[in-house]
GROMACS .gro file of C-alpha atoms in nm:
model
  158
    1MET     CA    1   2.436  -3.006   3.994
    2LYS     CA    2   2.628  -2.763   3.856
    3THR     CA    3   2.502  -2.866   3.493
    4LEU     CA    4   2.143  -2.843   3.635
    5VAL     CA    5   2.189  -2.473   3.745
    6VAL     CA    6   2.329  -2.415   3.425
    7LEU     CA    7   2.061  -2.560   3.234
    8ALA     CA    8   1.782  -2.388   3.445
    9LEU     CA    9   1.960  -2.059   3.375
   10ILE     CA   10   1.965  -2.114   3.005
   11LEU     CA   11   1.581  -2.218   2.992
   12THR     CA   12   1.491  -1.917   3.215
   13VAL     CA   13   1.692  -1.689   2.985
   14SER     CA   14   1.524  -1.824   2.692
   15PHE     CA   15   1.183  -1.811   2.825
   16ALA     CA   16   1.192  -1.435   2.922
   17ARG     CA   17   1.345  -1.350   2.587
   18ALA     CA   18   1.035  -1.533   2.455
   19GLN     CA   19   0.833  -1.315   2.640
   20THR     CA   20   0.984  -0.961   2.562
   21PRO     CA   21   0.739  -0.793   2.352
   22VAL     CA   22   0.804  -0.768   2.003
   23SER     CA   23   0.737  -0.429   1.811
   24PRO     CA   24   0.443  -0.463   1.510
   25SER     CA   25   0.687  -0.381   1.241
   26ALA     CA   26   0.984  -0.597   1.359
   27GLY     CA   27   1.164  -0.760   1.060
   28ALA     CA   28   1.029  -0.505   0.820
   29LEU     CA   29   1.180  -0.188   0.724
   30ALA     CA   30   1.017   0.120   0.764
   31VAL     CA   31   1.113   0.413   0.527
   32LYS     CA   32   1.007   0.741   0.405
   33LYS     CA   33   1.041   0.861   0.050
   34ASN     CA   34   1.449   0.894   0.026
   35SER     CA   35   1.452   0.483   0.040
   36SER     CA   36   1.668   0.285  -0.131
   37GLY     CA   37   1.644  -0.099  -0.271
   38VAL     CA   38   1.317  -0.282  -0.213
   39GLU     CA   39   1.142   0.018  -0.093
   40LYS     CA   40   1.219   0.227  -0.385
   41ALA     CA   41   1.076   0.002  -0.629
   42VAL     CA   42   0.780  -0.042  -0.402
   43LEU     CA   43   0.716   0.347  -0.427
   44ALA     CA   44   0.790   0.357  -0.771
   45ALA     CA   45   0.535   0.110  -0.853
   46GLU     CA   46   0.287   0.334  -0.614
   47LYS     CA   47   0.386   0.650  -0.820
   48GLN     CA   48   0.311   0.473  -1.173
   49ARG     CA   49  -0.015   0.377  -1.049
   50PHE     CA   50  -0.095   0.733  -0.926
   51GLU     CA   51   0.025   0.890  -1.272
   52ALA     CA   52  -0.143   0.603  -1.449
   53GLN     CA   53  -0.467   0.665  -1.318
   54VAL     CA   54  -0.452   1.066  -1.396
   55LYS     CA   55  -0.327   0.991  -1.718
   56LYS     CA   56  -0.571   0.721  -1.826
   57ASP     CA   57  -0.254   0.465  -1.918
   58TYR     CA   58  -0.475   0.156  -1.902
   59ALA     CA   59  -0.147  -0.087  -1.996
   60MET     CA   60   0.051   0.070  -1.640
   61LEU     CA   61  -0.258   0.024  -1.468
   62ASP     CA   62  -0.276  -0.350  -1.594
   63ARG     CA   63   0.062  -0.410  -1.500
   64VAL     CA   64   0.027  -0.261  -1.164
   65LEU     CA   65  -0.288  -0.367  -1.022
   66ALA     CA   66  -0.304  -0.779  -0.934
   67ASP     CA   67  -0.574  -0.967  -1.115
   68ASP     CA   68  -0.712  -1.043  -0.783
   69LEU     CA   69  -0.717  -0.658  -0.681
   70VAL     CA   70  -0.947  -0.554  -0.358
   71TYR     CA   71  -1.011  -0.186  -0.390
   72ASN     CA   72  -1.196  -0.043  -0.098
   73HIS     CA   73  -1.293   0.340  -0.155
   74SER     CA   74  -1.296   0.578   0.121
   75ASN     CA   75  -1.685   0.588   0.044
   76GLY     CA   76  -1.757   0.196   0.126
   77ASN     CA   77  -1.775   0.102  -0.249
   78THR     CA   78  -1.562  -0.189  -0.329
   79ASP     CA   79  -1.396  -0.266  -0.701
   80THR     CA   80  -1.213  -0.545  -0.832
   81LYS     CA   81  -0.925  -0.488  -1.074
   82GLN     CA   82  -1.159  -0.479  -1.406
   83SER     CA   83  -1.440  -0.268  -1.287
   84TYR     CA   84  -1.189  -0.033  -1.141
   85ILE     CA   85  -1.011   0.022  -1.444
   86GLN     CA   86  -1.340   0.035  -1.624
   87SER     CA   87  -1.452   0.316  -1.398
   88ILE     CA   88  -1.160   0.492  -1.525
   89ARG     CA   89  -1.239   0.402  -1.870
   90ASP     CA   90  -1.620   0.524  -1.861
   91GLY     CA   91  -1.518   0.867  -1.741
   92LYS     CA   92  -1.692   0.735  -1.371
   93SER     CA   93  -1.374   0.825  -1.202
   94LYS     CA   94  -1.179   1.110  -1.331
   95TYR     CA   95  -0.847   1.169  -1.159
   96ASP     CA   96  -0.712   1.546  -1.220
   97SER     CA   97  -0.433   1.507  -1.003
   98ILE     CA   98  -0.312   1.258  -0.691
   99GLU     CA   99  -0.017   1.417  -0.493
  100SER     CA  100   0.141   1.217  -0.203
  101GLN     CA  101   0.198   1.379   0.096
  102GLU     CA  102   0.345   1.078   0.312
  103GLN     CA  103   0.456   0.739   0.253
  104GLU     CA  104   0.569   0.464   0.481
  105VAL     CA  105   0.672   0.138   0.356
  106ARG     CA  106   0.728  -0.194   0.531
  107VAL     CA  107   0.843  -0.482   0.363
  108TYR     CA  108   0.799  -0.876   0.435
  109GLY     CA  109   0.987  -1.085   0.199
  110ASN     CA  110   0.780  -1.074  -0.162
  111THR     CA  111   0.518  -0.849   0.027
  112ALA     CA  112   0.520  -0.475   0.066
  113ILE     CA  113   0.258  -0.244   0.274
  114ILE     CA  114   0.230   0.117   0.234
  115ASN     CA  115   0.079   0.330   0.462
  116GLY     CA  116   0.037   0.689   0.321
  117LYS     CA  117  -0.136   0.980   0.261
  118CYS     CA  118  -0.244   1.166  -0.031
  119LEU     CA  119  -0.435   1.442  -0.171
  120ILE     CA  120  -0.679   1.351  -0.430
  121LYS     CA  121  -0.849   1.596  -0.691
  122ALA     CA  122  -1.119   1.380  -0.901
  123THR     CA  123  -1.455   1.370  -1.041
  124ASN     CA  124  -1.653   1.060  -0.905
  125ASN     CA  125  -1.972   0.992  -1.108
  126GLY     CA  126  -2.016   1.375  -1.159
  127GLU     CA  127  -1.925   1.494  -0.832
  128THR     CA  128  -1.593   1.697  -0.771
  129ILE     CA  129  -1.388   1.559  -0.540
  130ASN     CA  130  -1.068   1.739  -0.359
  131THR     CA  131  -0.980   1.555  -0.012
  132THR     CA  132  -0.704   1.402   0.135
  133LEU     CA  133  -0.716   1.053   0.206
  134LYS     CA  134  -0.519   0.808   0.473
  135TYR     CA  135  -0.448   0.487   0.273
  136THR     CA  136  -0.330   0.121   0.315
  137ASP     CA  137  -0.223  -0.056   0.012
  138VAL     CA  138  -0.064  -0.388   0.017
  139TYR     CA  139   0.158  -0.481  -0.286
  140ILE     CA  140   0.331  -0.815  -0.356
  141ARG     CA  141   0.623  -0.908  -0.619
  142LYS     CA  142   0.559  -1.112  -0.881
  143GLY     CA  143   0.873  -1.158  -1.073
  144ASN     CA  144   1.013  -0.800  -1.109
  145GLN     CA  145   0.695  -0.655  -1.098
  146TRP     CA  146   0.533  -0.516  -0.761
  147GLN     CA  147   0.159  -0.548  -0.797
  148MET     CA  148  -0.094  -0.394  -0.581
  149VAL     CA  149  -0.360  -0.639  -0.447
  150THR     CA  150  -0.554  -0.424  -0.191
  151TRP     CA  151  -0.619  -0.088  -0.125
  152GLN     CA  152  -0.818   0.076   0.161
  153SER     CA  153  -0.882   0.446   0.223
  154LEU     CA  154  -1.073   0.669   0.444
  155LYS     CA  155  -1.116   1.068   0.449
  156VAL     CA  156  -0.930   1.275   0.643
  157PRO     CA  157  -1.163   1.553   0.795
  158ASN     CA  158  -1.103   1.877   0.721
   0.00000   0.00000   0.00000
């Protein structure tokens, strides 16, 4: 009987623990710009990408953008890696500056998610853009290189 009571107690505790709510970011590391290790590497890739967009560094863009990239702009348009880089080459998208204002990284193994806010000054199809965006992008680690596989942004109202 004593064994049965102990077994019931263990099962009850196990069931109660299984029902405990888990934070959406459990198991992930949420950090700001002053991070270290893996998070710093992801943020470095993000910084390199922003700089490459401004400087038209196509070799760097080729390294930090995954071949299967899905780039969802704040205006609803979608680009692939090839079409996105080509839009910069053709001058359809010209970035004057990209200023990071907030960045939070969560890492899940070889996948990292960045939630951020940035100020973009650019020209897109002849239209001047000076806007703040909130965004989510996802990076995956391929060997020693972090590559962005998706970007989704929205304009922050003035």
